[in-house]
PDB file of C-alpha atoms in Angstrom:
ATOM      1  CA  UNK A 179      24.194 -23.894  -9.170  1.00 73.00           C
ATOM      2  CA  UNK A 180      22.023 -25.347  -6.885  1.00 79.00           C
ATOM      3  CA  UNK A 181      21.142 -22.026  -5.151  1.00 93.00           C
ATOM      4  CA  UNK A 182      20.231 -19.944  -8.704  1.00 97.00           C
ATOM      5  CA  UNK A 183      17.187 -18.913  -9.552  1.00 98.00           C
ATOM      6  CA  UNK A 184      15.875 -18.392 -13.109  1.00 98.00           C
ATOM      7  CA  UNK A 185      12.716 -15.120 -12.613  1.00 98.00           C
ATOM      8  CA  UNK A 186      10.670 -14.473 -15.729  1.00 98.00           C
ATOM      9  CA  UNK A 187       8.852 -11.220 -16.260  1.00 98.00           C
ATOM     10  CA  UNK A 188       5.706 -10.992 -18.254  1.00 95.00           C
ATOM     11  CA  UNK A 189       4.664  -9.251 -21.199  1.00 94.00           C
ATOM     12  CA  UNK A 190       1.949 -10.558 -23.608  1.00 95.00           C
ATOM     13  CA  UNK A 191       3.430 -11.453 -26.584  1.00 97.00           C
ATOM     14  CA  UNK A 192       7.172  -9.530 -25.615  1.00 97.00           C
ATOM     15  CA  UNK A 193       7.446 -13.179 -23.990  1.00 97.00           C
ATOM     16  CA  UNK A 194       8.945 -14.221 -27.224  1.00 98.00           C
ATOM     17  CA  UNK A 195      12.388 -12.923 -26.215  1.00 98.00           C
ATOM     18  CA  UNK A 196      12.277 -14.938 -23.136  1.00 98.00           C
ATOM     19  CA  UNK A 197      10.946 -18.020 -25.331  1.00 98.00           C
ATOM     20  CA  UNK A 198      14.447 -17.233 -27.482  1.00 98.00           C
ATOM     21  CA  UNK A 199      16.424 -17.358 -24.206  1.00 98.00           C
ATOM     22  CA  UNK A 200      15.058 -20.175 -23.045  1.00 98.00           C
ATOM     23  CA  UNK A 201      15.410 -22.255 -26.538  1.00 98.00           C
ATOM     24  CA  UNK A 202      19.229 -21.236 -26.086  1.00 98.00           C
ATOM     25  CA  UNK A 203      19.741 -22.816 -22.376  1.00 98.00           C
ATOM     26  CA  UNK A 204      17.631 -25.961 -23.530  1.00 98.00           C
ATOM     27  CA  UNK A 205      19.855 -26.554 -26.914  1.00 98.00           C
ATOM     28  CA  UNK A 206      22.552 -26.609 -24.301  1.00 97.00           C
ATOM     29  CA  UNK A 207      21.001 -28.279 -21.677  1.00 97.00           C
ATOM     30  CA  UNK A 208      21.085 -25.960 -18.799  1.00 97.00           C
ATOM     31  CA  UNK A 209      18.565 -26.346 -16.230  1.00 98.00           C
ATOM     32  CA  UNK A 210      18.408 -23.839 -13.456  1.00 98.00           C
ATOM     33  CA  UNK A 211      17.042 -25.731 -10.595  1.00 97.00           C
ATOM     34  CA  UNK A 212      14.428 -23.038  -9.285  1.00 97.00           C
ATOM     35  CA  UNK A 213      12.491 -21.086 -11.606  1.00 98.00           C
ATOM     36  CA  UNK A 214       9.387 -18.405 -11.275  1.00 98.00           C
ATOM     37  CA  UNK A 215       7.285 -16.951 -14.139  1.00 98.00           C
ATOM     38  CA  UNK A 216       4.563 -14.744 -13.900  1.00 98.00           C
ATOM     39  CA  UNK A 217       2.636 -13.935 -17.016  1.00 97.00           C
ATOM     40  CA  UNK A 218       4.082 -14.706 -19.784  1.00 97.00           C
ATOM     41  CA  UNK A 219       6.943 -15.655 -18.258  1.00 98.00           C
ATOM     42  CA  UNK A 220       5.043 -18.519 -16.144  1.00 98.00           C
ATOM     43  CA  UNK A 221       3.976 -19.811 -19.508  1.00 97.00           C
ATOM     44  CA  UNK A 222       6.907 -19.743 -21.354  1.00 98.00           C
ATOM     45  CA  UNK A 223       8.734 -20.913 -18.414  1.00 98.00           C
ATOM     46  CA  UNK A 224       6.355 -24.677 -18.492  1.00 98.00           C
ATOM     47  CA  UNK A 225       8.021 -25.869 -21.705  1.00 98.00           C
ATOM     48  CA  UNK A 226      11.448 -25.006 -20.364  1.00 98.00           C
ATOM     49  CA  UNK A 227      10.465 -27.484 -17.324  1.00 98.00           C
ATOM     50  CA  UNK A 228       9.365 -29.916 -19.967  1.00 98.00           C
ATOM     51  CA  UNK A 229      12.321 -29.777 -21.599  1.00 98.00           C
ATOM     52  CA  UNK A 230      10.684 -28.823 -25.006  1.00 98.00           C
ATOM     53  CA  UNK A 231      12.775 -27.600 -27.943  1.00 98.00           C
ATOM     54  CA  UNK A 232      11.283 -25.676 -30.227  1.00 97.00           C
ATOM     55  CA  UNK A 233       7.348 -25.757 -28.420  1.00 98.00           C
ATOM     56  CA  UNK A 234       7.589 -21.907 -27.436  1.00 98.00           C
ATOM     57  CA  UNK A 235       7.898 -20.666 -30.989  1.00 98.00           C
ATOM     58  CA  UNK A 236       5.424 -23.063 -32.497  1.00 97.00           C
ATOM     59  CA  UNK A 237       2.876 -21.583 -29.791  1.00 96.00           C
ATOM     60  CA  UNK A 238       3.925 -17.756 -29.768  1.00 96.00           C
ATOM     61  CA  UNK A 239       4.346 -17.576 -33.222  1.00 97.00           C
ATOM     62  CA  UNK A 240       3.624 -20.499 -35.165  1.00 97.00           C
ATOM     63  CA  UNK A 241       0.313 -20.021 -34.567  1.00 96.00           C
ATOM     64  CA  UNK A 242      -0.054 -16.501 -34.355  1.00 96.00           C
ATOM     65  CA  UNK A 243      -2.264 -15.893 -37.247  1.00 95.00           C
ATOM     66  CA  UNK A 244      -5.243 -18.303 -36.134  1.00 95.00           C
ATOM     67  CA  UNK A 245      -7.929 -15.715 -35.580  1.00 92.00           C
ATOM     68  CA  UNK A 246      -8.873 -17.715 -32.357  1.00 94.00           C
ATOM     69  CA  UNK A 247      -5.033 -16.661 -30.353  1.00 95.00           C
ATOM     70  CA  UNK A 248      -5.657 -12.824 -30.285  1.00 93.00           C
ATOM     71  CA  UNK A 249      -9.269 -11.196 -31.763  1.00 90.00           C
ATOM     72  CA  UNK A 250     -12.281  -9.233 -30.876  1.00 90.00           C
ATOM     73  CA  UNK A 251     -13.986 -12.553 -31.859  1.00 89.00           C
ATOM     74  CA  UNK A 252     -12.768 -14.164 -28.817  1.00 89.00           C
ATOM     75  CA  UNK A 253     -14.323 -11.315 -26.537  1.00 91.00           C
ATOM     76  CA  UNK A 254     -17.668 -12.337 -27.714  1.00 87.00           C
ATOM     77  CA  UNK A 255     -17.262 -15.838 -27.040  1.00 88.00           C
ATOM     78  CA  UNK A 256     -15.327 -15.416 -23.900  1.00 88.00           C
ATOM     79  CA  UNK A 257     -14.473 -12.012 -22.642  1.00 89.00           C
ATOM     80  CA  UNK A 258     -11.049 -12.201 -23.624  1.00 91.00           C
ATOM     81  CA  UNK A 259      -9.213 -10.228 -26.166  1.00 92.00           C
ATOM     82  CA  UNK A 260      -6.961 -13.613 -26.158  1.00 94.00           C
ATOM     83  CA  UNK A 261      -8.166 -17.001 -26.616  1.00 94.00           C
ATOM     84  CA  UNK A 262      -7.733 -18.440 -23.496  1.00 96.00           C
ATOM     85  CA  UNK A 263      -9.641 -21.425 -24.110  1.00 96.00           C
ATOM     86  CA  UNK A 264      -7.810 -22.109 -27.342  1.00 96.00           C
ATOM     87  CA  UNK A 265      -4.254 -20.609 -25.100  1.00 96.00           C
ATOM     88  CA  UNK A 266      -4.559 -22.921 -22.716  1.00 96.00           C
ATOM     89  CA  UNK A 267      -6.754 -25.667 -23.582  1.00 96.00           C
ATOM     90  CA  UNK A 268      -6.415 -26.756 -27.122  1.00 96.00           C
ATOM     91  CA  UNK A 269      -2.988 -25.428 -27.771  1.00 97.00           C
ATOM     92  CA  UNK A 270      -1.324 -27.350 -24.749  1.00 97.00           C
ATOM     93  CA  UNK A 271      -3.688 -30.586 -24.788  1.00 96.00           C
ATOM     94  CA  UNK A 272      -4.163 -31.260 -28.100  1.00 97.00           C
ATOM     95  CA  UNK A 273      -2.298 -29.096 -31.289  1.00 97.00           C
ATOM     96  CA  UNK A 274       1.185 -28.560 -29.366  1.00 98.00           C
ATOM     97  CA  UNK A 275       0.731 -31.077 -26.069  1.00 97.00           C
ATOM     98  CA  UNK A 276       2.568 -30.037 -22.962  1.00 98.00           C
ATOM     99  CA  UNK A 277       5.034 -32.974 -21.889  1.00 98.00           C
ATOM    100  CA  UNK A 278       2.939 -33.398 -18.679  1.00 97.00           C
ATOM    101  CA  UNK A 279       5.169 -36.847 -18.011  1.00 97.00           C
ATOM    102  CA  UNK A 280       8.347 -34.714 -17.538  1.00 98.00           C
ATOM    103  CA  UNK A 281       6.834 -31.183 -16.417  1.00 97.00           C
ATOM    104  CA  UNK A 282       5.487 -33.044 -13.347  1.00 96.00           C
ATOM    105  CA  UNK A 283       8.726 -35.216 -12.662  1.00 96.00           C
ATOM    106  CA  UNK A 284      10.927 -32.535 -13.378  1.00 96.00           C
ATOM    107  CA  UNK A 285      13.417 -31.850 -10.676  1.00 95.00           C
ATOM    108  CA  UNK A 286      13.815 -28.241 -11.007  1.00 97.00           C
ATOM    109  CA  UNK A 287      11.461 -26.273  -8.872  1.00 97.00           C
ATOM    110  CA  UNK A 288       8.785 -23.811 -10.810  1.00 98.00           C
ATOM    111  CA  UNK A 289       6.657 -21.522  -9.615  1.00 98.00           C
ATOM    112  CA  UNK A 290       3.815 -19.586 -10.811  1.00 98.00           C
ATOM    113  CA  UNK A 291       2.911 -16.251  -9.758  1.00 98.00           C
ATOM    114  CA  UNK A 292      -0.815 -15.305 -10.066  1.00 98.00           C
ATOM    115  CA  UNK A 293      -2.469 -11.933  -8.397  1.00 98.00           C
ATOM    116  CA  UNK A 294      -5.128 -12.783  -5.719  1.00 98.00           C
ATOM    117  CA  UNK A 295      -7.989  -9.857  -6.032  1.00 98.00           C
ATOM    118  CA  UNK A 296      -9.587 -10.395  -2.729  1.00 98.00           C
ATOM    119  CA  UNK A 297      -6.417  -8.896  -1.163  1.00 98.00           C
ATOM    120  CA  UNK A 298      -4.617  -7.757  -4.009  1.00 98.00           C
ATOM    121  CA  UNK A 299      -1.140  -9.948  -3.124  1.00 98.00           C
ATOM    122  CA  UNK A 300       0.939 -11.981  -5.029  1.00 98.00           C
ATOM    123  CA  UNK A 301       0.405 -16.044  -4.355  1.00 98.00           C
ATOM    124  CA  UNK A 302       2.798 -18.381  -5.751  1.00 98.00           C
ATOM    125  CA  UNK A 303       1.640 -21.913  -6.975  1.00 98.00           C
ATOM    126  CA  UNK A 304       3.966 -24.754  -7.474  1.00 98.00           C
ATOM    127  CA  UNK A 305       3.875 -27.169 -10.084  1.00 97.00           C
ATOM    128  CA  UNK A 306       3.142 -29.987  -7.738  1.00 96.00           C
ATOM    129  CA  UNK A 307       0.747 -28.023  -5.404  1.00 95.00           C
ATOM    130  CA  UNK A 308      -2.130 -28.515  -8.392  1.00 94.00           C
ATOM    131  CA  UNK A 309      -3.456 -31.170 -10.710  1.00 91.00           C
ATOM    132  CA  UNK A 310      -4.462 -28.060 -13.110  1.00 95.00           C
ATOM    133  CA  UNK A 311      -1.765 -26.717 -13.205  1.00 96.00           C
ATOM    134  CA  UNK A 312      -2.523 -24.958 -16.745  1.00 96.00           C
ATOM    135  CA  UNK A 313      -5.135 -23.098 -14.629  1.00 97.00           C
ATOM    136  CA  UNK A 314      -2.888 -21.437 -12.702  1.00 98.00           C
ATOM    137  CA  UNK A 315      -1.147 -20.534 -15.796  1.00 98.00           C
ATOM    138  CA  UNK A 316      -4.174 -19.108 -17.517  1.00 98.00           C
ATOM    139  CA  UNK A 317      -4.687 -17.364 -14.152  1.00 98.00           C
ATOM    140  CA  UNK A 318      -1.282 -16.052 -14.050  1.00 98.00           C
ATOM    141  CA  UNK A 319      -1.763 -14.723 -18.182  1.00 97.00           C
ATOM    142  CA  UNK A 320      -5.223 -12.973 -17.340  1.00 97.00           C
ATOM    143  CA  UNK A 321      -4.561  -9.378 -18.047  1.00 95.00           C
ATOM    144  CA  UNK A 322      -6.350  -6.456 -16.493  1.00 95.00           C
ATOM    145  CA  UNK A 323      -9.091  -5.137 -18.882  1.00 95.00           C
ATOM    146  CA  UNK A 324      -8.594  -7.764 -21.221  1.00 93.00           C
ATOM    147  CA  UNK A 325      -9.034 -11.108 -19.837  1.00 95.00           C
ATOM    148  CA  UNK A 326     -11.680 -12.394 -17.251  1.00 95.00           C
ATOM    149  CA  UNK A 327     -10.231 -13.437 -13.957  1.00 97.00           C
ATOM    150  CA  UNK A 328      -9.969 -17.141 -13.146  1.00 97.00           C
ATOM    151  CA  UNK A 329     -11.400 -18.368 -10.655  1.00 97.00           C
ATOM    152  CA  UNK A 330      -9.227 -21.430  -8.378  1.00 96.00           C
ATOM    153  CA  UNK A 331     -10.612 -23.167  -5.473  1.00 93.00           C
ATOM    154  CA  UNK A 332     -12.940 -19.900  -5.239  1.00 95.00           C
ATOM    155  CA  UNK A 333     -10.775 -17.067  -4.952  1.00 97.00           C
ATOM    156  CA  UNK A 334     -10.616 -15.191  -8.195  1.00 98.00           C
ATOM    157  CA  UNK A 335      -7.438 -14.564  -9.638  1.00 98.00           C
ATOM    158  CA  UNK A 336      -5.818 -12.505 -12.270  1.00 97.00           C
ATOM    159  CA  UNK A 337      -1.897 -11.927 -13.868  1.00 98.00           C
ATOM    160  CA  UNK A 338       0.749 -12.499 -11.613  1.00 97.00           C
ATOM    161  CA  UNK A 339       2.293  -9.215 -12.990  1.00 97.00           C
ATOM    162  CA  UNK A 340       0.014  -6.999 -11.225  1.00 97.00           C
ATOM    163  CA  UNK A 341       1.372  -7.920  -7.601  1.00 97.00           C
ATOM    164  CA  UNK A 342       4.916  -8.918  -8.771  1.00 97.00           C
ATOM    165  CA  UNK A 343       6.070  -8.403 -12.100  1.00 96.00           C
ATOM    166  CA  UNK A 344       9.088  -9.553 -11.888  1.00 98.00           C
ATOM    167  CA  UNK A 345       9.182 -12.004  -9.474  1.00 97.00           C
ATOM    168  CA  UNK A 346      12.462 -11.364  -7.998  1.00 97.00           C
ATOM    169  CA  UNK A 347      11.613 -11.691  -4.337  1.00 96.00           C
ATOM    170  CA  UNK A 348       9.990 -15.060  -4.256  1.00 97.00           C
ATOM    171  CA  UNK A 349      13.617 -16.316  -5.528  1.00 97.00           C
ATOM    172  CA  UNK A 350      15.588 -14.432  -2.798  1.00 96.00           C
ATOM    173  CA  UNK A 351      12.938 -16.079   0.027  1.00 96.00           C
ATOM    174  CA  UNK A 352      13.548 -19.541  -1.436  1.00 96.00           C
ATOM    175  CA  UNK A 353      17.242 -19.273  -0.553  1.00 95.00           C
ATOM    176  CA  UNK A 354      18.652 -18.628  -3.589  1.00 97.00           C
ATOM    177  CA  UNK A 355      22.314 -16.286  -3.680  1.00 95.00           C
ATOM    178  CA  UNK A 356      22.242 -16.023  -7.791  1.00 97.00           C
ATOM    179  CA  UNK A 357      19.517 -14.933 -10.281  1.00 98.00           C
ATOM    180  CA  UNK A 358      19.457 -15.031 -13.501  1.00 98.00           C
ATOM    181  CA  UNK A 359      16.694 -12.807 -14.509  1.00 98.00           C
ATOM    182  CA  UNK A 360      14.974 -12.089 -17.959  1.00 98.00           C
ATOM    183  CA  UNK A 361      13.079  -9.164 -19.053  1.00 98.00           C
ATOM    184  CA  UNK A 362      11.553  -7.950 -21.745  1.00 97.00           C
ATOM    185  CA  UNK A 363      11.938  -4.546 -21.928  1.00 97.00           C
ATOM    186  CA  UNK A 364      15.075  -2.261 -22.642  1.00 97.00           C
ATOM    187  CA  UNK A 365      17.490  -1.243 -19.552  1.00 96.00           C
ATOM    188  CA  UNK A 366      16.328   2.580 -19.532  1.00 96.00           C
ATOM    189  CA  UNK A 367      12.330   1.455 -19.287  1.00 97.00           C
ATOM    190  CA  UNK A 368      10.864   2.423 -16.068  1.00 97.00           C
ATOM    191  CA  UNK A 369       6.907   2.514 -16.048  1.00 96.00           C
ATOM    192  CA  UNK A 370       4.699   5.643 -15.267  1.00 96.00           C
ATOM    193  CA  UNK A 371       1.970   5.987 -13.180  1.00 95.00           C
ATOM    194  CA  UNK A 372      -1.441   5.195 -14.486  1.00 91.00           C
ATOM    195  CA  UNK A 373      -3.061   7.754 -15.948  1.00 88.00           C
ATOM    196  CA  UNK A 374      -6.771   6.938 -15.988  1.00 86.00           C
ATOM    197  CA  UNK A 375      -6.908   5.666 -12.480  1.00 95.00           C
ATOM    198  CA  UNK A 376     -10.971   6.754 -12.845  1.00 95.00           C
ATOM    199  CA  UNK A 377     -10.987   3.823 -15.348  1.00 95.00           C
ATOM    200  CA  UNK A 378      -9.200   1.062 -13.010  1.00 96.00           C
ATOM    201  CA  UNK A 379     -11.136   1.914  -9.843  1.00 96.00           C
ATOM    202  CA  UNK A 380     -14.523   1.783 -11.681  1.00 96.00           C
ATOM    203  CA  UNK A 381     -13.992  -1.484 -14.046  1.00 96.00           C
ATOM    204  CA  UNK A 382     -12.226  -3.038 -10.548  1.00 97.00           C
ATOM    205  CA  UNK A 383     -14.787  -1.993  -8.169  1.00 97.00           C
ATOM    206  CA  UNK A 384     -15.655  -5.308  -6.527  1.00 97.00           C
ATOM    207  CA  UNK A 385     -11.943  -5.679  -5.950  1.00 98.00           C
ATOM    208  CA  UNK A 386     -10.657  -2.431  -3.968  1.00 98.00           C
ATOM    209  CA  UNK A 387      -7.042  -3.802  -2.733  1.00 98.00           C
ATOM    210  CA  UNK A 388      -6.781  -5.340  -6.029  1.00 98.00           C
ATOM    211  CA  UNK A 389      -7.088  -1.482  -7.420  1.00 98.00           C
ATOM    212  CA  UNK A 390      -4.321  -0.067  -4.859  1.00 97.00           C
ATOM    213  CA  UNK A 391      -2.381  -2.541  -6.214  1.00 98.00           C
ATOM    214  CA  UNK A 392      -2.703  -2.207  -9.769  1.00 97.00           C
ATOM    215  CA  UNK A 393      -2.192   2.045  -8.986  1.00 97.00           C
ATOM    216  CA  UNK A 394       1.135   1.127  -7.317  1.00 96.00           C
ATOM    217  CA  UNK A 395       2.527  -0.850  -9.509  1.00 97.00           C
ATOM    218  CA  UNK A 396       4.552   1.534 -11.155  1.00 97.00           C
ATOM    219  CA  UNK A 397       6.367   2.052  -8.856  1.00 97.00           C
ATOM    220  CA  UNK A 398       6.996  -1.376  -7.257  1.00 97.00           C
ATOM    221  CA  UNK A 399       8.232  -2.240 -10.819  1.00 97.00           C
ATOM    222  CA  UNK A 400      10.821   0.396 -11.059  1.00 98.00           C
ATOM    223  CA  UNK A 401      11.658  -0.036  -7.208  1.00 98.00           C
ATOM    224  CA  UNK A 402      12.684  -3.998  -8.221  1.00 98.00           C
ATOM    225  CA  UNK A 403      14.335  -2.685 -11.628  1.00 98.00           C
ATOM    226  CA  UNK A 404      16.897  -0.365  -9.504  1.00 97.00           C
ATOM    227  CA  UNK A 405      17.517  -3.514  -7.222  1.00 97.00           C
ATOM    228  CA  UNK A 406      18.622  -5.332 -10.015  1.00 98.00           C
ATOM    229  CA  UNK A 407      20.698  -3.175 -11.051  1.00 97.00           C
ATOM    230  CA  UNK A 408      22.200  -2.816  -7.463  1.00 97.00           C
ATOM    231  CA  UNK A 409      22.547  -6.707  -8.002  1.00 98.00           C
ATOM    232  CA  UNK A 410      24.413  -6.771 -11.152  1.00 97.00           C
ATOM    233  CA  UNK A 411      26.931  -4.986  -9.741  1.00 97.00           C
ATOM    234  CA  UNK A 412      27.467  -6.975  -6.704  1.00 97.00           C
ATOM    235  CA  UNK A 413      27.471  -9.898  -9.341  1.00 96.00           C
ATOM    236  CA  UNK A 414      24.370 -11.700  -7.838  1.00 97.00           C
ATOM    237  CA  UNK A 415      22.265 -11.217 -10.887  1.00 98.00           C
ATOM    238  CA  UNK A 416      22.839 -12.245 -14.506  1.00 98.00           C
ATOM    239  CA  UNK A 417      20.259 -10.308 -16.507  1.00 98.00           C
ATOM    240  CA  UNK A 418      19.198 -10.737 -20.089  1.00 98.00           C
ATOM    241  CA  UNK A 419      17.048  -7.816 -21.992  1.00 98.00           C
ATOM    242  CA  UNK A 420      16.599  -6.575 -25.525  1.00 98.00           C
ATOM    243  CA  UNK A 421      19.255  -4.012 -26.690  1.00 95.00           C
ATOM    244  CA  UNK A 422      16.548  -1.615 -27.584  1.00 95.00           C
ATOM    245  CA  UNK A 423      12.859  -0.678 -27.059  1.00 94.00           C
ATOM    246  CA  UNK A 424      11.181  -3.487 -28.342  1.00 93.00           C
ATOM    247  CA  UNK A 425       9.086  -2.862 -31.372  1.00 94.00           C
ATOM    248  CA  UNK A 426       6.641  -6.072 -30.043  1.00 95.00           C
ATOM    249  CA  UNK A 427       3.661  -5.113 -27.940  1.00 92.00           C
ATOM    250  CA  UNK A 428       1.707  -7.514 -25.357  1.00 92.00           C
ATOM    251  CA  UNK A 429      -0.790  -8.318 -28.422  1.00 94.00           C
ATOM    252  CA  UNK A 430       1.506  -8.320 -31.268  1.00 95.00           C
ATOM    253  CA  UNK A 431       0.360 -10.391 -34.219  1.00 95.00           C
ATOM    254  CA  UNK A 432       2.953  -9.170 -36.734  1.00 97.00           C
ATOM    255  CA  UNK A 433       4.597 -12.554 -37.290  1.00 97.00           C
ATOM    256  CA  UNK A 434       8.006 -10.848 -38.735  1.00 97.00           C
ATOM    257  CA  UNK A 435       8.241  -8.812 -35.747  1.00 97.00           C
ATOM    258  CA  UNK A 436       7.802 -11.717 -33.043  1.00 98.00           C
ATOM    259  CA  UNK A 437      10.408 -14.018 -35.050  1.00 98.00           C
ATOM    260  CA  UNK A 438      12.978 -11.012 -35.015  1.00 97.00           C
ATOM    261  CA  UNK A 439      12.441 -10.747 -31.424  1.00 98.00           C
ATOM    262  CA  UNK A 440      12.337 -14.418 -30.343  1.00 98.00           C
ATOM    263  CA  UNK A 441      15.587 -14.318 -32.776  1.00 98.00           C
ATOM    264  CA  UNK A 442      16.874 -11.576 -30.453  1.00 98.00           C
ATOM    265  CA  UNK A 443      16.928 -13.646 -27.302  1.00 98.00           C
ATOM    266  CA  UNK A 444      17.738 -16.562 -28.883  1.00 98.00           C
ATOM    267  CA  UNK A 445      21.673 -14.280 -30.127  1.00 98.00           C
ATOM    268  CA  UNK A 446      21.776 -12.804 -26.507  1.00 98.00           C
ATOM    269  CA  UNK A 447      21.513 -15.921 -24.836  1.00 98.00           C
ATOM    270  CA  UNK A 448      24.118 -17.286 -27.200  1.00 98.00           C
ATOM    271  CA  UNK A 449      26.343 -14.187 -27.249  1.00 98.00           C
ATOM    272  CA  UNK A 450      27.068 -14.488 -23.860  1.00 98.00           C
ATOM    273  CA  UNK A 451      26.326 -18.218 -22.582  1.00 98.00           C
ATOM    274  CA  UNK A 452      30.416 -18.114 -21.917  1.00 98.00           C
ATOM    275  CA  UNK A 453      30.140 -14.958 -20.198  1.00 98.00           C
ATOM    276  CA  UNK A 454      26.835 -16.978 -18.065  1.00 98.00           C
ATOM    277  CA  UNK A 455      28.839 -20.243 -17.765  1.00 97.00           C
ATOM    278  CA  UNK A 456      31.722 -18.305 -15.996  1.00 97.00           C
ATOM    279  CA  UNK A 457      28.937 -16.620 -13.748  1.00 97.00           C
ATOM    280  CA  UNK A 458      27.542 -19.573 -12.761  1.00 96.00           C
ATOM    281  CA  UNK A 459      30.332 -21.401 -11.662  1.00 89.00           C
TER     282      UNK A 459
END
């Protein structure tokens, strides 16, 4: 297993499936040794590294209803449709604290995809690259329109879903052979281009690669989705995804709806952890 991968696509609040994955694999105490999030994923993806049962659902849904996680109240005080102060600040430091012990010492590798908007590219952070490394997670979470970028060591950054969103390659460059990939979106998804580029060009305009970018990314996502399906059938990658179209958007707040889900990839995970075990080995 040492050469698997674990990628994690984004989402908003459709990270809830992966969070039900993820509870899964921890209940049984599988630990891939080289996992990379972006988005949602990248946050979800920390309390897997810390080994935390149960600390996914108290964030993504146990707390759902505080007005200060999603509201136009938070784009007064901060520009944000989400509260990314009380996202990653108060939720991981002081209500539900990140196991910071065992994140950093933490043998399995985990890296976090964030969008640079100088040049528009993908960087990946590691977890022992920076001593903030929740900033590179709020980084990686910022979504276009509806988060401020972030700025680290200068550069300002934005979601890690823009450049890759799902960060298949960065697993395949770090030597892996196997990938176990979850998304969060039905097999026959595939994106469509953007249909106000006017919009993203003029709100973006400091940023002009980061706007190519953002207009291609359509198709880069549907490019990696037929690779992986190229890859299942060669047997290299083990994907989870929700049966249907998911009824949960990126700023879901219907509590009912993000427990069914989280539920879902909780089943799927244990449905076919025989069918993974078999894979893996």
């Amino acid at each position: 297993m040492n050469r698997t991968g674990l990628v994690l696509e984004g989402g908003g609040m459709r990270g809830v499936y992966t969070a039900g994955v993820l509870e899964f694999f921890l209940e049984q105490e599988l630990y891939i040794p080289h996992v990379t999030g972006v988005s949602a994923g990248a946050s979800i993806g920390a309390s897997y590294v810390s080994r935390q049962l149960g600390r996914n659902e108290r964030i993504t849904i146990g707390y759902i209803d505080d007005p200060r996680y999603i509201g136009i109240g938070n784009w007064f005080r901060e520009r944000s449709l989400f509260g990314m102060n009380f996202i990653f600040d108060e939720l991981p430091n002081v209500l539900v604290p990140l196991d910071y012990d065992t994140f950093r010492s933490s043998e399995q590798q985990f890296w976090i995809g964030v969008t640079d908007c100088l040049t528009g590219q993908a960087r990946f952070v590691h977890k022992d690259e920076t001593n903030d490394v929740l900033r590179v997670v709020r980084a990686s979470c910022s979504l276009p329109f509806v988060s401020p970028t972030v700025e680290i060591d200068r550069i300002p950054y934005m979601d890690g879903g823009v450049s890759e969103p799902i960060p298949l390659v960065k697993s395949e460059q770090d030597g892996n052979d196997k990938h176990i990939i979850i998304l969060t979106r039905e097999a026959s998804y595939r994106k469509t281009p953007p249909s106000m580029t006017w919009l993203t060009r003029r709100y973006y305009r400091r940023y002009p690669r980061l706007v190519e970018t953002m207009l291609q990314r359509y198709k880069q996502y549907n490019d990696t989705l037929e690779r992986i399906a190229e890859m299942e059938q060669r047997g290299t990658a083990f994907v989870f995804r929700p049966a249907t179209a998911p009824v949960v958007g990126r700023m879901e707040k219907d509590k009912r709806k993000l427990t069914a889900f989280y539920q879902e990839g909780y089943a799927a995970a244990k449905q076919r952890f025989a069918e993974l075990t078999a894979w893996l080995s």
